[in-house]
XYZ file of C-alpha atoms in Angstrom:
439
model
C -8.647 16.380 26.589
C -8.178 20.176 26.698
C -7.409 22.267 23.630
C -3.859 22.787 24.902
C -3.490 19.045 25.405
C -4.728 18.347 21.881
C -2.263 20.858 20.458
C 0.585 19.277 22.415
C -0.412 15.810 21.202
C -0.499 17.047 17.606
C 2.962 18.594 17.935
C 4.373 15.403 19.405
C 2.864 13.391 16.535
C 4.734 15.360 13.889
C 7.859 16.379 15.797
C 11.287 15.046 14.966
C 10.613 13.934 11.392
C 12.988 15.255 8.701
C 11.947 17.855 6.163
C 12.387 15.374 3.314
C 9.732 13.178 4.896
C 7.215 16.011 4.788
C 7.853 16.644 1.099
C 7.345 12.930 0.482
C 4.190 13.095 2.614
C 2.958 16.082 0.593
C 3.588 14.204 -2.639
C 1.527 11.273 -1.307
C -1.345 13.566 -0.307
C -1.402 15.353 -3.661
C -1.281 12.018 -5.474
C -4.269 10.648 -3.543
C -6.216 13.884 -4.009
C -6.159 13.059 -7.702
C -7.278 9.436 -7.362
C -9.948 9.053 -10.050
C -9.246 5.960 -12.147
C -9.195 3.494 -9.257
C -12.469 4.883 -7.873
C -14.520 5.420 -11.004
C -13.113 2.924 -13.520
C -16.096 0.561 -13.197
C -18.712 3.329 -13.412
C -16.901 4.942 -16.331
C -16.829 1.737 -18.381
C -20.416 0.709 -17.601
C -22.319 4.007 -17.487
C -20.286 6.188 -19.831
C -19.060 3.591 -22.329
C -21.804 0.990 -21.950
C -19.540 -2.065 -21.738
C -20.623 -5.363 -20.220
C -19.788 -6.512 -16.720
C -17.515 -9.241 -18.100
C -15.450 -6.730 -20.091
C -15.237 -4.421 -17.084
C -14.022 -7.343 -14.994
C -11.333 -8.057 -17.582
C -10.145 -4.433 -17.575
C -10.031 -4.275 -13.773
C -8.117 -7.564 -13.693
C -5.609 -6.248 -16.234
C -5.173 -3.113 -14.136
C -4.379 -5.326 -11.149
C -2.071 -7.543 -13.217
C -0.077 -4.466 -14.165
C 0.472 -3.801 -10.474
C 1.707 -7.351 -9.932
C 4.305 -7.029 -12.698
C 5.525 -3.584 -11.707
C 5.977 -4.464 -8.019
C 9.073 -6.550 -8.731
C 10.436 -4.404 -11.567
C 10.062 -1.190 -9.553
C 11.697 -2.820 -6.540
C 14.785 -3.679 -8.594
C 14.903 -0.223 -10.173
C 14.603 1.404 -6.752
C 17.847 -0.282 -5.693
C 19.684 -0.043 -9.021
C 18.718 3.398 -10.319
C 17.801 4.970 -7.003
C 14.625 6.004 -5.202
C 14.305 9.461 -6.735
C 14.606 8.570 -10.462
C 12.309 5.550 -10.023
C 9.696 7.673 -8.281
C 9.902 10.453 -10.853
C 9.663 8.022 -13.772
C 6.713 6.207 -12.196
C 4.756 9.380 -11.543
C 5.488 10.971 -14.919
C 4.505 7.779 -16.775
C 1.373 7.457 -14.623
C 0.346 10.977 -15.585
C 0.810 10.155 -19.276
C -1.002 6.792 -19.171
C -3.971 8.094 -17.137
C -4.473 10.984 -19.562
C -4.168 8.571 -22.489
C -6.810 6.256 -20.990
C -9.355 9.061 -21.039
C -9.075 9.307 -24.841
C -9.205 5.587 -25.650
C -12.278 4.413 -27.627
C -11.580 0.875 -28.841
C -12.063 -1.931 -26.255
C -8.631 -3.429 -26.962
C -6.995 -0.030 -26.543
C -8.827 0.564 -23.258
C -7.705 -2.833 -21.938
C -4.089 -2.292 -23.004
C -3.848 1.187 -21.487
C -5.548 -0.009 -18.279
C -2.743 -2.568 -17.960
C -0.219 0.240 -18.473
C -1.927 2.422 -15.838
C -1.793 -0.462 -13.370
C 1.914 -0.911 -13.981
C 2.882 2.753 -13.729
C 0.660 3.696 -10.794
C 1.940 0.822 -8.651
C 5.589 1.369 -9.562
C 6.032 4.280 -7.162
C 5.190 2.310 -4.002
C 8.497 0.450 -3.467
C 10.415 3.694 -4.035
C 8.249 5.690 -1.596
C 8.495 3.055 1.129
C 12.242 2.533 0.643
C 12.885 6.284 0.701
C 10.856 6.633 3.879
C 12.900 3.889 5.528
C 16.086 5.664 4.381
C 15.295 9.130 5.717
C 13.389 8.371 8.942
C 15.089 7.102 12.098
C 14.159 3.509 13.030
C 12.425 4.602 16.241
C 10.197 7.023 14.271
C 9.244 4.757 11.378
C 5.935 3.444 12.727
C 4.801 7.033 13.279
C 6.045 8.080 9.831
C 4.302 5.195 8.062
C 1.123 5.996 10.013
C 1.230 9.653 8.970
C 1.752 8.623 5.347
C -1.158 6.164 5.553
C -3.264 8.942 7.069
C -2.408 11.189 4.098
C -3.449 8.409 1.699
C -6.860 8.061 3.329
C -7.416 11.803 3.773
C -6.602 12.430 0.122
C -8.778 9.533 -1.003
C -11.727 10.702 1.134
C -11.573 14.191 -0.347
C -10.976 13.013 -3.913
C -13.895 10.566 -3.800
C -16.318 13.392 -3.085
C -14.791 15.905 -5.505
C -14.315 13.316 -8.261
C -17.972 12.334 -7.963
C -19.008 15.856 -8.898
C -16.374 15.993 -11.653
C -17.697 12.732 -13.113
C -21.187 14.251 -13.286
C -19.717 16.918 -15.558
C -17.085 14.972 -17.508
C -15.200 11.708 -16.991
C -12.445 13.014 -19.258
C -11.948 15.947 -16.892
C -11.430 13.425 -14.096
C -8.746 11.564 -16.042
C -6.967 14.784 -16.968
C -7.252 16.080 -13.403
C -5.580 12.960 -12.005
C -2.868 13.215 -14.659
C -2.185 16.850 -13.754
C -1.951 16.188 -10.009
C 0.302 13.168 -10.559
C 2.570 15.331 -12.696
C 2.678 17.852 -9.832
C 3.941 15.011 -7.627
C 6.753 14.288 -10.081
C 7.736 17.964 -10.039
C 7.738 17.973 -6.214
C 10.033 14.960 -6.175
C 12.366 16.601 -8.707
C 12.558 19.916 -6.835
C 12.440 18.895 -3.186
C 13.593 15.314 -2.657
C 17.287 14.359 -2.858
C 18.351 10.801 -3.573
C 18.314 8.740 -0.369
C 19.729 5.398 -1.535
C 22.337 4.339 1.058
C 25.928 4.287 -0.138
C 28.134 1.326 0.703
C 30.915 2.199 3.119
C 34.566 1.518 2.342
C 34.491 -1.479 4.689
C 31.426 -2.924 2.944
C 33.036 -2.468 -0.464
C 36.259 -4.066 0.751
C 34.329 -7.024 2.142
C 32.877 -7.623 -1.338
C 29.472 -8.464 0.077
C 27.197 -10.291 -2.398
C 24.606 -8.087 -4.060
C 21.040 -8.395 -2.803
C 18.956 -9.761 -5.677
C 15.360 -10.926 -6.000
C 16.527 -14.485 -5.409
C 18.019 -13.278 -2.121
C 14.640 -11.958 -1.062
C 12.928 -15.232 -1.949
C 15.415 -17.176 0.182
C 14.884 -14.918 3.203
C 12.484 -17.199 5.063
C 11.376 -14.781 7.788
C 10.712 -11.959 5.358
C 8.822 -14.161 2.912
C 6.734 -15.263 5.886
C 5.822 -11.598 6.424
C 4.928 -11.317 2.724
C 2.682 -14.373 3.002
C 0.949 -13.014 6.103
C 0.554 -9.644 4.395
C -1.201 -11.475 1.547
C -3.652 -13.091 3.996
C -4.346 -9.771 5.732
C -4.831 -8.093 2.345
C -7.399 -10.720 1.331
C -9.335 -9.856 4.482
C -9.214 -6.059 4.224
C -10.063 -6.033 0.508
C -13.406 -7.652 1.236
C -14.518 -4.198 2.309
C -14.331 -3.204 -1.361
C -15.398 -6.499 -2.952
C -17.234 -8.864 -0.607
C -19.138 -6.280 1.426
C -20.889 -4.525 -1.499
C -21.739 -7.877 -3.105
C -23.176 -9.253 0.134
C -25.104 -6.061 0.897
C -26.540 -6.000 -2.631
C -27.624 -9.634 -2.366
C -29.283 -8.828 0.978
C -31.318 -5.983 -0.535
C -29.310 -2.987 0.660
C -28.921 -0.003 -1.670
C -25.748 1.582 -2.999
C -26.419 4.508 -0.657
C -26.469 2.095 2.278
C -23.106 0.691 1.220
C -21.709 4.211 0.829
C -22.745 5.066 4.395
C -21.294 1.857 5.807
C -17.947 1.978 4.012
C -17.683 5.711 4.673
C -17.207 4.863 8.351
C -13.866 3.294 7.418
C -12.442 6.480 5.917
C -13.792 8.734 8.661
C -12.330 6.582 11.440
C -8.911 6.335 9.781
C -8.715 10.114 9.350
C -9.907 10.709 12.930
C -8.029 7.948 14.785
C -4.881 7.046 12.841
C -2.650 9.626 14.529
C -3.848 9.247 18.165
C -3.923 5.443 17.961
C -0.422 5.417 16.474
C 0.844 7.564 19.358
C -0.569 4.947 21.720
C 0.963 1.915 19.968
C 4.196 3.470 18.666
C 6.560 1.923 21.202
C 4.601 -1.217 22.053
C 5.465 -4.799 21.153
C 4.893 -5.201 17.370
C 4.314 -8.940 17.758
C 1.322 -8.382 20.035
C 0.016 -5.544 17.859
C 0.112 -7.658 14.695
C -1.511 -10.646 16.409
C -4.301 -8.501 17.852
C -4.870 -6.615 14.585
C -5.096 -9.884 12.619
C -7.739 -11.210 15.010
C -9.680 -7.932 14.924
C -9.574 -7.940 11.114
C -10.695 -11.540 10.730
C -13.431 -11.501 13.327
C -14.472 -7.940 12.498
C -15.348 -9.097 8.998
C -16.691 -12.338 10.445
C -19.255 -10.336 12.435
C -20.643 -9.056 9.134
C -22.562 -12.350 8.914
C -24.726 -11.122 11.800
C -25.258 -7.577 10.468
C -28.907 -7.128 9.580
C -29.033 -3.336 9.417
C -26.930 -0.428 8.218
C -25.975 0.488 11.771
C -24.956 -3.032 12.793
C -22.842 -3.317 9.646
C -21.276 0.049 10.450
C -20.282 -1.323 13.856
C -18.477 -4.233 12.210
C -16.625 -1.735 10.029
C -15.470 0.002 13.221
C -13.894 -3.263 14.421
C -11.898 -4.059 11.288
C -11.000 -0.410 10.708
C -9.284 -0.378 14.116
C -7.374 -3.450 12.943
C -6.359 -1.600 9.777
C -5.189 1.439 11.760
C -2.965 -0.763 13.945
C -1.773 -3.225 11.314
C -0.709 -0.938 8.487
C 2.048 1.167 10.130
C 3.191 -1.726 12.348
C 3.586 -4.110 9.419
C 5.317 -1.534 7.221
C 7.698 -0.793 10.091
C 8.443 -4.530 10.354
C 9.110 -4.747 6.608
C 11.555 -1.821 6.813
C 13.226 -3.437 9.815
C 13.743 -6.779 8.048
C 14.997 -5.187 4.808
C 18.803 -5.114 4.348
C 20.168 -1.610 3.988
C 21.238 -2.064 0.353
C 18.236 -4.136 -0.713
C 15.276 -2.116 0.524
C 13.842 -1.537 -2.926
C 13.630 -5.241 -3.756
C 12.242 -6.087 -0.328
C 9.628 -3.337 -0.548
C 8.772 -4.487 -4.067
C 8.136 -8.024 -2.837
C 5.993 -6.663 -0.003
C 3.994 -4.558 -2.472
C 3.525 -7.688 -4.577
C 1.540 -9.315 -1.758
C -1.081 -6.567 -1.936
C -1.137 -6.573 -5.744
C -1.756 -10.329 -5.924
C -4.417 -10.080 -3.229
C -6.197 -7.416 -5.284
C -6.523 -9.986 -8.078
C -7.682 -12.861 -5.899
C -9.966 -11.049 -3.431
C -12.743 -10.294 -5.982
C -12.675 -13.899 -7.233
C -12.788 -15.184 -3.671
C -15.759 -12.979 -2.793
C -17.727 -13.725 -5.954
C -17.184 -17.488 -5.797
C -18.032 -17.787 -2.097
C -21.183 -15.667 -2.243
C -22.477 -17.208 -5.476
C -21.925 -20.853 -4.533
C -22.139 -20.955 -0.731
C -23.595 -17.656 0.508
C -22.123 -14.601 2.200
C -21.943 -16.327 5.571
C -19.234 -18.661 4.277
C -17.190 -15.700 3.052
C -17.291 -14.026 6.462
C -16.472 -17.311 8.151
C -13.462 -17.633 5.840
C -12.213 -14.182 6.871
C -12.354 -15.231 10.519
C -10.295 -18.321 9.693
C -7.776 -16.259 7.713
C -7.470 -13.803 10.603
C -6.804 -16.628 13.038
C -4.171 -18.170 10.750
C -2.502 -14.778 10.263
C -2.456 -14.118 14.026
C -0.810 -17.484 14.677
C 1.640 -16.785 11.858
C 2.689 -13.428 13.307
C 3.153 -14.973 16.743
C 5.369 -17.753 15.398
C 7.279 -15.605 12.914
C 8.301 -12.899 15.375
C 9.479 -15.139 18.188
C 13.109 -14.387 18.928
C 13.247 -11.419 16.539
C 16.097 -9.205 17.823
C 15.269 -5.667 18.858
C 16.805 -2.529 17.389
C 18.210 -1.653 14.000
C 21.298 0.081 12.687
C 20.973 3.695 11.632
C 20.935 4.449 7.911
C 24.070 5.799 6.275
C 24.593 8.762 4.020
C 22.909 8.718 0.578
C 24.785 8.046 -2.613
C 25.554 11.023 -4.797
C 24.849 9.577 -8.224
C 22.698 6.570 -9.184
C 24.340 3.749 -11.126
C 22.474 2.290 -14.092
C 22.687 -1.496 -14.372
C 20.773 -4.162 -16.305
C 17.413 -5.117 -14.817
C 15.611 -7.585 -17.084
C 17.946 -10.497 -16.445
C 17.381 -10.248 -12.706
C 13.609 -10.435 -13.103
C 13.945 -13.486 -15.347
C 16.462 -15.048 -12.982
C 13.829 -15.426 -10.259
C 12.135 -18.160 -12.262
C 15.357 -20.148 -12.487
C 16.553 -22.517 -9.723
C 18.306 -20.546 -6.971
C 21.792 -21.388 -5.768
C 22.032 -22.791 -2.272
C 23.356 -19.746 -0.475
C 22.429 -18.306 2.884
C 19.790 -15.568 2.865
C 20.770 -12.060 3.800
C 20.268 -11.566 7.520
C 17.658 -9.005 8.536
C 18.947 -5.588 9.514
C 19.992 -5.799 13.138
C-alpha cells in the first residue's frame, strides 16, 4: 500500500467519531500508560517485600475478588447516578487506593488495600463501555471499541517498559505515578466529558415501563448466554498470562523467553487492530465470533506442540488474531443487546464475566499443569474454543439486525438507593418477561 493509501486508510479509521469519544479514548490511553500495580504486583511483593508465593497468591486473588464485586455495583451506579459521576468517582478512588498501597507495610493492610484497588480500578469499566455505547452511532461501535482496545494495549505496552525502569529505581514511585495519571483521567472526565445517560422520552415515561434491574439482566436469556460465552473466551485468553508462563517455566524456558513470546501479542495488537477492524467492521458478527473462538481455542491448543521460542511465538500470532477480532465484535454485540436505559447494569454483568475468569484461570492453569501436564491444559483450551464457537452460532441465530439510535442525554443524574438492588439478586426473581434486546 502506498503512503497516500495508508494515510487515507488511517483517516477512514478515525473519521466520523464524536469529539466526546476521543476524550474518552484519551482518558483510556492515559490510564493504561500508568498501569503499574497490575503488572508489577507479584514482583513487588516477592522481590521488594520478601513475601511467600502463597501470600502473593492470596493478595492477587483478593485484587481479583474486588473486581468481581465492583462489576455489579458499578453497573448499577452507572445507570442510577450516571456515567460521568461513576467514572469520576472510580478514577479518583483508584488514584487514592493505589497511592495508599505503596505505603502499606503490614501484610493484613496490604491484602485489604489490594482488595480496595481491585474494586476501584474495575469500577470504571461499565461506565466507560456504557458511555461509549451512548455517544457512538450503532454502525460505528465496532470501530470505536476497537480503537479503545488499541489504546489499552498501546498504553500497556509503553507502560510495561517504562514501569520496569521505574521499578529498578523505586516501586513507590511506580505506585505514585499510576495514582497521578489516574487522577489526570478523572480531571479529563470532569472537564471534557458531559453526562451521556439517555433520558426517557415523554412516551416512555407515560408508558410506565418497568425499571431495568439486575434481576432483569439475569432473566435475559440471550444476553446471559453472551456473558457465559465471554467467560469461556476469557478463560482461554487469560492463559497467555497464567498458563503459558507456567508451562514455559516447567519446560525449561527462561523469563526472557516468555517476555519475547508474549511480547508478540502486544506488538500485533498495536500493529493490526485498526486495519483488521476496518476489514471486519461490517461483516457478519456471528461468523466473526465463531471464527475467533476457534482461532483462540486451537491457537492455544497448538502451544502443546511448541518446542522453541519461535514456534511458541507463532501460536501467539494465531490467538492474538482471535483476540483482535473477538474483542470489538463481542463488545459491539453487548452494546447491541443492552436496553437503552439499562446499559450500565448490562455492561457491569459483562465485565463480571472477565473478573470471574481472572480468578478461575490461574487455578485452572496451576491444577492442570501440576496434576496432568501442560498438554491437558492446551487440549482443554481447544475444547473450550469449540464449545464457545458452537455457543455463538446457536445464540445468534435469528438475531434481528439494526438498532435504534440513542436519545439525548439527561441533564442531571438522579441519586437512588443501590444496596438493596445488589442484595435483591440473591433472592428468588419474579416470573416476568425479560427486557427485549435493543432492536
